[in-house]
XYZ file of C-alpha atoms in Angstrom:
785
model
C -62.565 -53.357 -9.162
C -60.646 -49.956 -8.297
C -59.848 -47.691 -10.704
C -55.949 -46.644 -10.330
C -52.156 -46.551 -12.101
C -52.158 -50.014 -10.441
C -54.764 -51.147 -12.656
C -54.059 -49.809 -15.540
C -50.247 -51.451 -15.244
C -52.240 -54.779 -14.728
C -54.089 -54.294 -18.091
C -51.405 -52.908 -20.197
C -49.166 -55.839 -18.919
C -52.069 -58.248 -19.690
C -52.025 -59.518 -16.816
C -56.095 -58.924 -16.665
C -57.952 -61.517 -18.727
C -60.421 -60.077 -21.877
C -63.602 -61.460 -19.811
C -61.871 -59.439 -16.787
C -61.503 -56.107 -18.816
C -64.933 -56.587 -20.509
C -66.571 -56.688 -17.172
C -64.567 -54.000 -15.910
C -65.877 -51.908 -18.604
C -69.422 -52.828 -18.026
C -69.793 -51.989 -14.668
C -68.265 -48.600 -15.037
C -70.192 -45.303 -15.508
C -69.687 -42.848 -18.088
C -68.029 -40.893 -16.394
C -66.054 -43.900 -15.134
C -64.744 -44.922 -18.286
C -63.703 -41.264 -19.569
C -61.109 -41.195 -16.051
C -60.372 -45.056 -16.903
C -59.393 -43.852 -20.084
C -56.988 -40.745 -19.089
C -55.388 -42.699 -17.111
C -54.624 -45.316 -19.344
C -53.452 -42.097 -21.776
C -51.434 -40.915 -18.893
C -49.280 -44.221 -17.997
C -48.576 -44.558 -21.586
C -47.327 -41.386 -21.878
C -45.506 -42.139 -18.363
C -44.005 -44.706 -19.694
C -43.156 -43.255 -23.096
C -40.846 -40.560 -21.147
C -39.180 -43.211 -19.543
C -38.691 -44.993 -22.738
C -36.958 -41.449 -24.106
C -35.128 -40.698 -21.000
C -33.711 -44.088 -21.701
C -32.871 -43.538 -25.580
C -31.483 -39.304 -25.037
C -29.111 -41.019 -22.616
C -27.545 -44.199 -24.016
C -26.057 -42.556 -26.702
C -23.447 -39.622 -25.012
C -21.041 -39.728 -22.039
C -21.129 -36.231 -21.890
C -22.088 -34.830 -18.709
C -23.236 -31.176 -19.985
C -25.522 -33.140 -22.734
C -26.935 -35.116 -20.050
C -28.027 -32.344 -18.185
C -29.460 -30.213 -20.680
C -31.560 -33.697 -21.778
C -32.392 -34.864 -18.606
C -33.822 -31.342 -17.445
C -35.330 -30.882 -20.853
C -37.339 -34.652 -20.472
C -38.317 -33.726 -16.898
C -39.682 -30.632 -17.846
C -42.015 -31.547 -20.359
C -43.245 -34.724 -18.649
C -44.072 -33.435 -15.458
C -45.359 -30.198 -17.199
C -43.727 -27.508 -15.058
C -41.640 -24.267 -15.808
C -38.508 -25.158 -14.805
C -36.491 -28.213 -13.643
C -32.670 -28.554 -12.255
C -30.463 -31.190 -11.343
C -27.859 -31.663 -9.217
C -25.230 -34.194 -8.900
C -23.098 -34.728 -5.355
C -19.095 -33.785 -5.795
C -17.937 -36.142 -2.959
C -14.447 -34.318 -3.244
C -15.694 -30.880 -2.311
C -18.335 -32.475 -0.045
C -20.460 -30.189 -2.470
C -23.955 -30.413 -4.651
C -23.425 -28.922 -8.377
C -25.126 -28.249 -11.909
C -24.448 -27.309 -15.131
C -26.279 -24.260 -16.574
C -25.699 -22.143 -19.672
C -24.121 -18.661 -18.589
C -23.958 -16.854 -22.212
C -22.677 -19.346 -24.622
C -20.802 -21.441 -22.597
C -21.849 -23.938 -20.019
C -21.224 -22.885 -16.650
C -21.483 -24.693 -13.507
C -23.096 -23.629 -9.963
C -22.237 -25.184 -6.530
C -23.588 -24.834 -2.657
C -23.087 -26.997 0.184
C -24.767 -30.234 0.306
C -26.992 -29.858 3.060
C -28.172 -26.201 1.647
C -31.620 -25.126 0.850
C -34.499 -28.087 0.104
C -32.173 -29.328 -2.759
C -29.915 -30.289 -0.118
C -32.648 -31.464 2.837
C -33.515 -33.991 0.002
C -30.228 -35.178 -0.858
C -29.211 -35.679 3.066
C -32.547 -37.296 4.153
C -32.588 -39.506 0.864
C -36.367 -38.753 1.059
C -38.500 -36.944 -1.914
C -40.014 -33.336 -1.175
C -43.297 -31.837 -2.299
C -43.566 -28.420 -1.629
C -46.853 -26.889 -1.993
C -45.908 -23.384 -0.903
C -41.842 -22.316 -1.603
C -42.234 -18.862 0.387
C -43.856 -20.998 3.632
C -40.804 -23.403 3.284
C -37.824 -21.812 5.718
C -35.074 -23.674 3.611
C -36.410 -22.116 0.224
C -34.308 -19.073 -0.740
C -35.726 -16.065 -1.989
C -32.484 -14.286 -3.413
C -32.794 -16.291 -6.187
C -35.864 -15.387 -7.388
C -35.376 -11.564 -5.860
C -31.828 -11.595 -8.331
C -33.672 -13.246 -11.350
C -37.267 -11.717 -11.334
C -38.554 -15.038 -11.396
C -41.821 -16.385 -9.086
C -41.078 -19.824 -7.375
C -44.785 -21.351 -6.282
C -44.215 -25.057 -5.621
C -41.327 -27.503 -5.843
C -41.403 -31.082 -6.326
C -37.678 -32.437 -5.415
C -36.499 -36.339 -5.085
C -33.203 -37.884 -4.650
C -31.214 -39.592 -7.356
C -29.961 -43.158 -6.200
C -27.974 -45.689 -8.078
C -28.316 -49.434 -8.467
C -26.567 -49.518 -5.212
C -29.155 -47.431 -3.532
C -27.124 -44.724 -2.840
C -28.102 -41.282 -3.128
C -25.692 -39.334 -5.572
C -27.664 -36.183 -6.211
C -31.180 -34.634 -6.293
C -33.984 -33.696 -9.412
C -36.009 -30.372 -8.622
C -38.897 -29.446 -10.726
C -40.590 -26.156 -10.531
C -43.789 -24.561 -10.871
C -46.417 -26.949 -11.900
C -48.348 -25.674 -14.821
C -51.899 -26.955 -14.150
C -52.594 -28.011 -10.589
C -50.415 -29.029 -7.619
C -47.973 -31.765 -7.416
C -49.000 -34.899 -6.099
C -47.280 -38.529 -5.217
C -47.995 -39.919 -8.862
C -45.385 -36.827 -9.851
C -43.288 -37.862 -7.239
C -43.199 -41.327 -8.611
C -42.752 -40.225 -11.873
C -40.446 -38.317 -11.319
C -38.032 -40.543 -8.946
C -38.718 -42.649 -11.770
C -37.281 -40.637 -14.515
C -34.131 -39.771 -11.889
C -33.531 -43.579 -11.527
C -33.537 -44.045 -15.677
C -30.879 -41.565 -15.262
C -28.791 -42.262 -12.440
C -26.522 -45.062 -14.556
C -26.118 -42.646 -17.392
C -24.943 -39.685 -15.124
C -22.483 -42.035 -12.787
C -21.129 -43.204 -16.313
C -20.373 -39.596 -17.667
C -19.333 -38.742 -14.040
C -16.502 -41.326 -14.300
C -15.809 -40.941 -18.064
C -15.411 -36.848 -17.324
C -13.326 -37.715 -14.222
C -11.255 -39.924 -16.407
C -10.999 -37.759 -19.455
C -10.109 -34.399 -17.153
C -7.602 -36.668 -15.116
C -5.920 -37.570 -18.679
C -5.967 -33.806 -19.858
C -4.857 -32.617 -16.660
C -2.014 -35.134 -16.190
C -0.903 -34.323 -20.203
C -0.872 -30.697 -19.023
C 1.331 -31.292 -16.179
C 3.379 -32.846 -18.039
C 3.769 -30.011 -20.708
C 4.123 -27.936 -17.371
C 6.535 -30.157 -15.672
C 8.754 -30.584 -18.652
C 9.061 -26.268 -19.323
C 9.961 -25.602 -16.093
C 12.735 -28.232 -15.476
C 14.437 -27.018 -17.954
C 14.845 -24.003 -16.988
C 17.798 -23.038 -14.035
C 17.382 -19.700 -13.613
C 14.726 -18.239 -10.914
C 13.042 -15.250 -13.114
C 12.570 -16.995 -16.027
C 11.325 -19.854 -14.150
C 8.871 -18.213 -11.824
C 7.155 -16.468 -14.757
C 6.808 -20.065 -16.964
C 5.362 -21.376 -13.632
C 2.632 -18.117 -13.162
C 1.982 -18.390 -16.898
C 1.095 -22.513 -16.891
C -0.815 -21.908 -13.629
C -2.722 -18.800 -15.238
C -3.376 -21.311 -18.081
C -4.044 -24.299 -16.187
C -6.567 -23.010 -14.559
C -8.131 -20.578 -17.042
C -7.309 -17.413 -14.952
C -6.570 -13.806 -15.795
C -3.381 -13.013 -13.716
C -0.801 -14.676 -11.231
C 1.713 -13.810 -8.586
C 3.866 -15.490 -7.330
C 5.849 -14.813 -3.614
C 8.906 -16.789 -2.489
C 9.909 -16.498 1.599
C 12.454 -14.266 2.673
C 13.704 -16.097 6.130
C 16.368 -13.775 6.767
C 13.875 -10.994 7.213
C 11.109 -13.311 7.850
C 8.693 -11.679 4.867
C 7.412 -12.527 1.752
C 8.512 -10.892 -1.906
C 7.543 -10.528 -4.793
C 9.931 -11.184 -8.231
C 6.932 -12.122 -10.530
C 3.497 -10.197 -9.746
C 1.358 -10.456 -12.753
C -0.088 -6.862 -14.242
C 2.025 -4.682 -11.903
C 5.460 -3.191 -11.607
C 8.264 -4.840 -12.153
C 9.945 -3.768 -8.431
C 9.620 -5.845 -5.602
C 6.897 -6.023 -3.030
C 7.775 -7.271 0.447
C 5.947 -7.797 3.447
C 5.213 -9.764 6.439
C 5.300 -13.685 6.345
C 2.074 -13.326 8.173
C 0.481 -10.222 6.474
C -2.716 -10.686 4.249
C -4.137 -13.527 2.666
C -0.822 -14.457 1.257
C 0.886 -14.521 4.310
C -2.188 -16.471 6.408
C -1.657 -19.179 3.222
C 1.909 -19.063 4.103
C 1.803 -19.650 7.488
C -1.165 -22.090 7.837
C 0.101 -24.143 4.816
C -3.521 -24.390 4.138
C -4.927 -23.149 0.563
C -7.570 -20.362 0.332
C -10.082 -20.093 -1.710
C -11.895 -16.318 -1.849
C -15.013 -16.140 -4.349
C -15.943 -12.676 -3.893
C -12.940 -10.626 -2.664
C -14.159 -7.211 -1.897
C -16.133 -9.134 0.867
C -13.092 -10.672 2.706
C -11.313 -8.717 5.371
C -7.731 -9.962 4.843
C -8.017 -8.508 1.290
C -6.422 -5.143 0.695
C -8.307 -3.040 -2.070
C -5.531 -0.515 -2.231
C -3.403 -2.582 -4.742
C -6.305 -2.635 -7.224
C -7.067 0.925 -6.657
C -3.423 1.652 -7.034
C -3.037 -0.399 -10.681
C -6.996 0.084 -11.787
C -7.562 -3.749 -11.693
C -10.943 -5.408 -10.466
C -9.947 -8.644 -8.653
C -12.861 -11.002 -8.075
C -11.783 -14.346 -6.820
C -8.334 -15.623 -5.627
C -7.032 -18.917 -4.969
C -4.104 -19.248 -3.026
C -1.607 -21.779 -2.150
C 1.463 -22.515 -0.179
C 4.393 -23.494 -2.679
C 6.241 -26.401 -0.147
C 8.677 -29.221 -0.716
C 7.723 -32.340 0.192
C 10.487 -32.501 3.052
C 8.106 -29.702 4.538
C 10.506 -26.967 3.234
C 8.373 -23.562 2.603
C 9.275 -21.832 -0.971
C 6.719 -19.296 -0.589
C 2.788 -18.323 -2.235
C 1.052 -18.606 -5.175
C -1.735 -16.070 -5.862
C -4.323 -16.833 -8.689
C -6.650 -13.925 -9.445
C -9.681 -13.901 -11.575
C -10.934 -17.233 -12.589
C -12.652 -16.168 -16.719
C -15.781 -18.348 -16.017
C -17.380 -19.031 -12.570
C -15.352 -19.356 -8.868
C -12.377 -21.489 -8.618
C -13.401 -24.930 -7.840
C -11.983 -27.897 -5.628
C -10.608 -29.388 -8.823
C -8.793 -25.885 -9.451
C -7.458 -26.539 -6.125
C -6.088 -29.926 -6.656
C -4.427 -28.694 -10.308
C -3.046 -25.864 -8.351
C -1.585 -28.218 -5.430
C -0.093 -30.712 -7.817
C 1.797 -27.771 -9.897
C 2.981 -26.154 -6.504
C 4.767 -29.526 -5.646
C 6.467 -29.810 -8.964
C 7.142 -25.887 -8.684
C 8.778 -26.289 -5.151
C 11.698 -28.521 -6.163
C 12.248 -25.869 -9.485
C 12.533 -22.980 -7.381
C 14.758 -25.200 -4.895
C 17.049 -26.131 -7.009
C 16.919 -22.461 -9.149
C 17.107 -20.636 -6.052
C 20.495 -22.688 -5.551
C 22.293 -22.279 -8.697
C 21.027 -18.778 -8.596
C 23.122 -18.472 -4.634
C 26.144 -20.234 -6.202
C 26.118 -17.952 -9.542
C 25.462 -14.829 -7.159
C 28.402 -16.131 -4.908
C 30.596 -17.093 -8.106
C 29.317 -13.362 -9.660
C 30.215 -11.483 -6.150
C 33.574 -12.935 -6.169
C 34.261 -11.940 -9.803
C 33.150 -8.483 -8.787
C 34.887 -8.313 -6.064
C 38.210 -8.712 -8.256
C 37.146 -6.206 -10.550
C 36.312 -3.716 -8.315
C 39.555 -4.164 -6.346
C 42.232 -1.100 -6.899
C 44.667 -3.345 -6.214
C 46.017 -5.829 -8.688
C 45.368 -9.381 -8.262
C 47.200 -12.577 -9.913
C 46.012 -16.243 -8.673
C 48.372 -18.829 -9.344
C 48.273 -22.212 -9.315
C 50.553 -25.195 -7.610
C 53.279 -24.806 -10.662
C 53.047 -21.135 -10.262
C 51.178 -20.625 -13.429
C 49.023 -17.852 -14.229
C 45.095 -18.942 -13.730
C 43.402 -15.967 -12.516
C 44.027 -12.175 -12.910
C 41.941 -8.971 -12.605
C 41.429 -5.930 -13.913
C 43.516 -3.768 -11.818
C 46.451 -6.327 -12.606
C 46.028 -5.926 -16.498
C 46.674 -2.072 -16.161
C 49.263 -2.212 -13.432
C 51.441 -4.512 -15.289
C 50.493 -3.084 -18.623
C 49.353 -6.442 -20.189
C 46.313 -7.825 -21.938
C 44.332 -11.105 -20.421
C 45.735 -13.321 -23.287
C 48.965 -12.346 -21.944
C 48.873 -13.321 -18.687
C 46.490 -16.602 -18.708
C 48.388 -19.883 -18.508
C 51.553 -18.124 -18.616
C 54.502 -19.017 -15.968
C 55.254 -16.403 -13.366
C 58.550 -16.284 -14.649
C 57.485 -15.622 -18.212
C 55.406 -12.446 -17.188
C 57.966 -10.652 -14.328
C 61.493 -12.590 -15.850
C 64.735 -11.652 -14.871
C 63.415 -7.620 -14.045
C 61.384 -8.422 -11.387
C 62.999 -11.907 -9.876
C 62.185 -10.096 -6.515
C 58.229 -10.849 -7.211
C 59.339 -14.803 -8.279
C 61.594 -14.718 -5.323
C 58.669 -13.664 -3.264
C 56.601 -16.996 -4.904
C 59.302 -19.369 -4.332
C 59.185 -18.262 0.010
C 55.276 -18.427 0.235
C 55.805 -22.143 -1.470
C 58.283 -22.922 0.213
C 57.424 -21.622 3.844
C 53.697 -21.581 3.590
C 53.595 -18.063 5.042
C 51.996 -14.902 4.030
C 55.553 -12.339 2.519
C 55.192 -8.948 2.379
C 57.260 -6.731 0.668
C 56.764 -2.719 0.450
C 57.422 0.395 -1.917
C 58.822 -1.750 -4.157
C 59.555 -0.450 -7.860
C 57.911 -2.826 -10.668
C 59.454 -2.489 -14.012
C 56.797 -2.818 -16.947
C 56.789 -2.828 -20.463
C 59.079 0.039 -21.830
C 61.262 0.058 -18.537
C 58.203 2.193 -16.759
C 59.006 1.620 -12.988
C 55.476 1.491 -10.871
C 55.717 1.965 -7.559
C 53.585 -0.966 -5.669
C 53.227 -2.510 -2.469
C 52.994 -6.563 -2.890
C 51.618 -9.009 -0.769
C 52.052 -13.001 -1.391
C 49.443 -15.299 0.434
C 49.574 -18.966 0.052
C 45.952 -20.828 -1.832
C 44.903 -23.834 0.066
C 42.117 -25.812 -0.489
C 39.314 -27.339 2.256
C 41.823 -30.630 3.016
C 44.536 -27.496 4.189
C 46.785 -28.676 1.048
C 48.627 -25.775 -0.860
C 47.024 -25.564 -4.437
C 49.258 -21.978 -5.220
C 49.354 -18.800 -4.235
C 48.146 -15.395 -4.873
C 49.782 -11.827 -5.739
C 48.249 -8.868 -4.800
C 49.670 -5.545 -6.005
C 48.908 -1.747 -4.412
C 49.659 0.949 -7.033
C 51.324 3.731 -5.148
C 52.125 5.984 -8.243
C 50.929 9.208 -9.066
C 47.243 8.429 -9.485
C 46.563 7.565 -6.063
C 48.641 10.268 -4.590
C 46.808 12.665 -6.550
C 43.659 11.229 -5.319
C 44.571 11.813 -1.664
C 45.663 15.438 -2.539
C 42.060 15.688 -4.680
C 39.997 13.963 -1.999
C 40.230 17.313 0.399
C 38.635 19.339 -2.247
C 35.567 17.464 -3.750
C 33.835 14.313 -3.146
C 35.371 10.731 -4.188
C 32.350 10.260 -6.635
C 33.681 13.727 -8.151
C 37.149 12.517 -7.154
C 36.537 8.772 -9.862
C 35.111 10.578 -12.752
C 37.859 13.270 -12.707
C 40.613 10.727 -12.873
C 39.049 8.862 -15.469
C 38.397 11.314 -17.832
C 42.561 12.724 -16.990
C 43.831 15.904 -17.270
C 41.813 17.150 -20.375
C 39.274 18.068 -17.864
C 41.187 20.511 -16.138
C 41.953 22.655 -19.265
C 39.973 25.628 -19.771
C 36.530 25.607 -21.294
C 32.969 26.876 -20.812
C 30.203 25.652 -19.009
C 26.841 25.592 -17.082
C 27.293 25.054 -13.409
C 25.560 26.174 -9.709
C 27.754 27.960 -7.800
C 27.247 28.828 -3.669
C 28.281 30.778 -1.676
C 28.225 31.098 1.885
C 28.912 33.416 4.966
C 28.712 34.136 8.273
C 26.649 36.877 9.515
C 28.691 39.319 11.401
C 32.345 37.695 11.062
C 34.246 40.392 12.202
C 32.666 41.373 15.279
C 32.340 37.783 16.052
C 35.949 37.028 15.779
C 36.723 39.903 17.962
C 34.713 38.607 20.759
C 36.225 35.104 20.372
C 39.948 36.134 19.951
C 42.258 34.045 17.340
C 42.304 30.430 18.922
C 38.661 30.264 19.572
C 38.298 31.772 15.963
C 39.919 29.452 14.361
C 38.469 26.150 16.349
C 35.209 27.755 15.579
C 36.063 27.718 12.031
C 37.097 24.871 11.917
C 34.429 23.009 13.364
C 32.317 24.991 10.962
C 33.855 24.075 7.632
C 34.179 20.409 8.458
C 30.222 20.139 8.823
C 29.766 22.138 6.004
C 31.936 21.039 3.532
C 30.752 17.043 4.633
C 27.031 18.404 3.043
C 28.692 19.861 0.156
C 30.518 16.472 -0.445
C 27.763 14.303 0.331
C 25.881 15.909 -2.873
C 28.919 15.693 -5.559
C 30.164 19.691 -4.806
C 33.144 20.854 -5.431
C 34.926 22.700 -2.460
C 36.514 25.664 -4.880
C 38.088 28.418 -2.308
C 37.286 29.225 1.432
C 37.712 33.749 1.701
C 38.175 33.754 5.309
C 34.489 32.497 6.854
C 33.049 32.544 3.310
C 32.625 29.016 1.571
C 32.909 28.996 -2.530
C 31.465 25.755 -3.440
C 30.828 24.598 -7.415
C 28.532 21.937 -9.009
C 29.319 20.747 -12.710
C 32.798 22.656 -13.241
C 34.647 19.040 -13.059
C 31.790 16.807 -13.853
C 28.340 17.791 -15.390
C 25.011 16.108 -14.264
C 21.815 17.047 -15.038
C 21.401 17.567 -11.177
C 24.094 19.684 -10.748
C 21.359 22.690 -9.801
C 19.112 19.973 -7.556
C 22.242 19.160 -5.596
C 23.103 22.907 -4.564
C 20.207 23.971 -3.635
C 19.982 20.484 -1.424
C 23.200 21.319 -0.157
C 22.152 25.276 1.108
C 18.811 23.529 3.065
C 21.208 20.845 4.410
C 23.704 23.459 5.324
C 21.175 25.365 7.174
C 20.442 21.635 8.917
C 23.644 21.354 9.834
C 24.113 24.942 11.502
C 21.005 24.245 13.523
C 23.026 20.886 14.802
C 26.302 22.776 15.281
C 24.299 25.608 17.065
C 22.811 23.028 19.376
C 26.453 21.755 20.694
C 27.804 25.137 20.651
C 24.770 26.233 23.045
C 25.351 23.139 25.401
C 29.095 24.283 25.335
C 27.989 28.009 26.397
C 29.509 29.237 22.961
C 28.163 32.086 20.741
C 25.703 30.652 17.824
C 26.357 31.083 14.333
C 24.296 32.329 11.966
C 24.933 31.987 7.697
C 23.425 33.254 4.679
C 23.574 31.037 1.654
C 23.035 32.243 -2.139
C 23.364 30.139 -5.390
C 23.060 31.084 -9.224
C 23.116 29.002 -12.264
C 24.632 29.718 -15.127
C 27.577 29.875 -17.781
C 31.040 30.077 -16.460
C 34.420 29.473 -17.590
C 36.423 26.819 -15.651
C 39.711 25.445 -15.503
C 43.436 25.989 -14.292
C 44.387 29.682 -13.552
C 46.978 30.917 -11.847
C 50.811 31.008 -12.156
C 52.670 28.184 -13.674
C 54.117 28.442 -9.731
C 50.680 28.121 -8.607
C 47.642 27.277 -10.392
C 44.399 27.453 -8.808
C 41.272 25.202 -10.751
C 38.321 27.659 -10.243
C 35.487 29.421 -12.465
C 35.040 33.089 -13.208
C 31.821 34.552 -14.830
C 28.809 36.753 -13.903
C 27.251 33.723 -12.425
C 29.857 33.603 -9.529
C 29.373 37.510 -8.805
C 25.636 37.083 -8.777
C 25.638 33.963 -6.126
C 27.646 36.669 -4.187
C 25.358 39.350 -3.942
C 22.447 37.002 -3.665
C 24.085 35.816 -0.507
C 24.474 39.351 0.457
C 20.857 39.878 -0.306
C 19.946 37.423 2.360
C 20.762 40.565 4.665
C 18.008 42.694 3.112
C 15.294 40.446 3.035
C 16.001 38.878 6.470
C 16.164 35.243 4.695
C 18.513 32.639 4.946
C 18.874 30.452 1.267
C 18.063 32.116 -2.003
C 18.770 31.779 -5.519
C 17.787 33.102 -9.115
C 15.830 32.325 -11.472
C 17.837 29.960 -13.418
C 18.346 27.496 -10.533
C 14.645 27.214 -9.927
C 14.054 26.726 -13.612
C 16.709 23.871 -13.393
C 15.311 21.837 -10.586
C 14.203 18.431 -10.820
C 13.046 17.447 -7.929
C 10.232 19.683 -5.803
C 11.644 22.439 -3.500
C 9.802 24.280 -1.478
C 10.010 28.299 -3.004
C 9.168 31.424 -2.416
C 9.041 33.573 -5.209
C 10.501 37.194 -3.746
C 11.652 39.542 -5.957
C 12.940 41.358 -9.064
C 15.705 42.610 -8.366
C 18.725 44.605 -9.786
C 22.249 44.093 -8.381
C 25.285 45.871 -8.698
C 27.860 44.702 -11.798
C 24.821 42.756 -13.546
C 22.714 44.522 -15.778
C 19.780 42.312 -16.233
C 17.232 42.484 -13.758
C 17.021 38.799 -12.059
C 14.496 36.926 -10.176
C 14.981 35.976 -6.851
C 13.627 32.907 -4.561
C 13.449 32.053 -1.103
C 14.213 28.155 -0.247
C 12.008 27.181 2.445
C 12.957 23.245 2.807
C 14.722 23.621 5.363
C 12.495 25.515 7.715
C 10.999 23.819 10.724
C 7.355 24.929 12.412
C 10.112 26.670 14.945
C 11.884 28.971 12.778
C 9.306 29.326 10.487
C 5.712 29.049 12.467
C 2.664 28.965 10.092
C 4.608 28.525 7.080
C 1.106 27.098 4.951
C -0.385 30.262 5.843
C 1.912 33.029 4.808
C 2.988 31.577 1.813
C -1.002 31.878 0.135
C -1.202 35.000 1.594
C 2.614 36.347 0.465
C 1.869 34.943 -2.959
C -1.809 36.763 -3.593
C 0.226 40.338 -2.220
C 2.753 39.767 -5.046
C 0.046 39.219 -7.525
C -1.708 42.330 -6.470
C 1.549 44.525 -6.275
C 2.665 43.484 -9.191
C -0.587 45.012 -10.882
C 0.450 48.074 -8.743
C -2.905 47.213 -6.126
C -1.390 48.473 -3.542
C -4.183 48.281 -0.919
C -4.975 45.009 -1.877
C -1.342 43.852 -1.795
C -1.112 45.949 1.438
C -3.951 43.607 3.137
C -2.515 40.070 1.892
C 0.739 41.050 3.364
C -0.759 42.285 6.597
C -1.890 38.856 6.423
C 0.890 36.895 6.190
C 2.414 39.132 8.890
C -0.125 38.652 11.054
C 0.599 34.847 10.603
C 4.036 35.048 11.259
C 4.995 38.793 12.744
C 8.651 37.809 11.758
C 8.595 37.500 8.024
C 10.777 40.411 6.724
C 9.516 39.885 3.790
C 6.247 39.984 4.056
C 6.975 43.507 6.447
C 9.384 45.197 3.457
C 6.460 44.743 0.872
C 3.959 46.181 2.762
C 6.433 49.116 3.566
C 7.025 49.734 -0.546
C 2.929 49.324 -0.797
C 2.925 52.380 1.959
C 5.556 54.367 -0.093
C 3.706 53.522 -3.444
C 0.228 54.783 -2.146
C 1.231 58.041 -1.821
C 3.835 58.419 -3.975
C 3.483 55.353 -6.897
C 5.967 54.943 -9.432
C 6.462 55.813 -12.962
C 3.711 53.984 -15.667
C 6.713 52.272 -17.242
C 7.577 50.541 -13.961
C 8.630 47.366 -14.362
C 8.400 45.930 -10.705
C 12.561 45.734 -10.054
C 13.821 46.944 -6.855
C 17.460 47.886 -6.944
C 19.234 46.142 -4.017
C 22.180 47.466 -2.727
C 24.588 44.921 -1.682
C 28.750 44.649 -1.626
């Protein structure tokens, strides 16, 4: 009789009689008897393993626990170094396993046809791999990363009671000898015993997860369904999504159909300022355009990912799940991006959960957008009423006030409580019967009624000059529902506004009128003063003649004053061809110095445009200089009772005039003093030009040249000239004349027309032969008017 496992099974199953066993033993040699006892022992061990695996899987429905128990049994029973078990996920069409990652159970997934495990799963046939590195299906990268060396592999399919393959079991590196057919049969038996328990655990886990997700989604839906304001709703949706998927952060982009753009109103970890981009750009754009989810396991290996965002925020994006937000009717609402799942990559289940959340979110977002649109429309109408300078009073069908704006309350000298729900007769009475008559005419004719420049008597018998327009109001069915009174105030404030707008910008006029006449009284304040002057105006006017001179000045002043008003400057006065503008004399601002310097630069830019027009017309070019100083002055109405002029006086005014004149000496266009430079909030390109003493001011003044207005044509090689000039100034102030001269020469070589470099080169040549006294402080006396 042949000795094999089948014989052993027959002996142990009592299918051989005692006489047959004795006969068998008498016919065996000692070595054969040893082999028989070994096979019996091995069979008992394997049978015990099957019993053991049955016991281990019978008391739990935890898939995580089953994985670890089955792997332990396989490793011990087959006497191998390692083993693994993979189940098939039909939703994602992947094989997956549960492994310990640190102190938590993690999941490993890969396509169902990948590698040896994938090959065994798809074929349904077990495989013995005596040399893993000789098999093309083996992935050596795993060994490379872990430092482990795989020698041989045994891999078998796991089949359920329907004989369907539901996964694979894999054993690595048999400790003694090679894997054989008996090992394969044993592993298949172990896997078969475990199949039912694995399927039950999968089903239990699926049901349990579905219940958890359903409960969580119900909580989320309740949370977001109760919110009708868009921004809080979006924040709640993103928070719910990150918690649901156990991710680090998320962003939600809404679609703007008017601009075909996606824009953020909630972006986790980023600045609150909205981010806009084309609806087809990047990962979010592709997800929105195609309407399909996008899962990225490694963001930096995906060409669609923009790493610039990470560089700007210091954040590190590992993986991304991007989901379109679409209503049941197919309306595209936007896109949600969830970043950095806390444990492993995003899975198919994560995708499924986010789809369910986005479906509910789409409905809530549409409702919130509709509510916001209605609220904005109402707020817009309210804002229009509040912002109107004209008074507006709306009356219902029985001439009772239903709405009144702030301007009407101001004009009528009444409070809101004194107006709302009062009849038109109660408000205007017999004293203003012309108003009630206008309302009656509109009610009877259904046509608009206009009354021009009429006196409206208010509290205290004060007369307000108004234009009154009475308009009929109708509903969607063209039925009369009331009327509206529009009152335009024509009194002193409006006349004063029109007058003052000739001298200052509308913004300054508004602030001045708001603060009242007290602002115009004499007061000390810090201002920036700007003077500009046309070069060679006397000879130019002689060449042009009176008529062309006036036309030239009107054209010039129009362009320059527009620049002043655009930056909240006040036109103080014209002095012949000179413009004096002040910043901060009526209403002070921290940006007064910036505004003055900006105006100086933009006046030079505007002059280029003016000269271009004059050149095209064959007229002579204009050159100007600008001087700006900042400091304390006295501002107020100055003059006689018959004629007052609001202006500023003080040495800062004189300094601005001197700086404007100093441009002629230095060959510059815009000069400012050190206090002006010190108060600048914005970056301005300046050149530290000199320390000067001007007539009428004893203390030396540091001056700077403003260079922002220059182009490559007006100041060639500016980036070369400035560093060389600065080095030259440094050596000049240390009395190192030869070194300073070398740098000034370098600046002149770059731009031969740079007069400051030429002036300093000449000074160095003089001081080289005739040095200044030892107490020389670097001050240069500039002789100006």
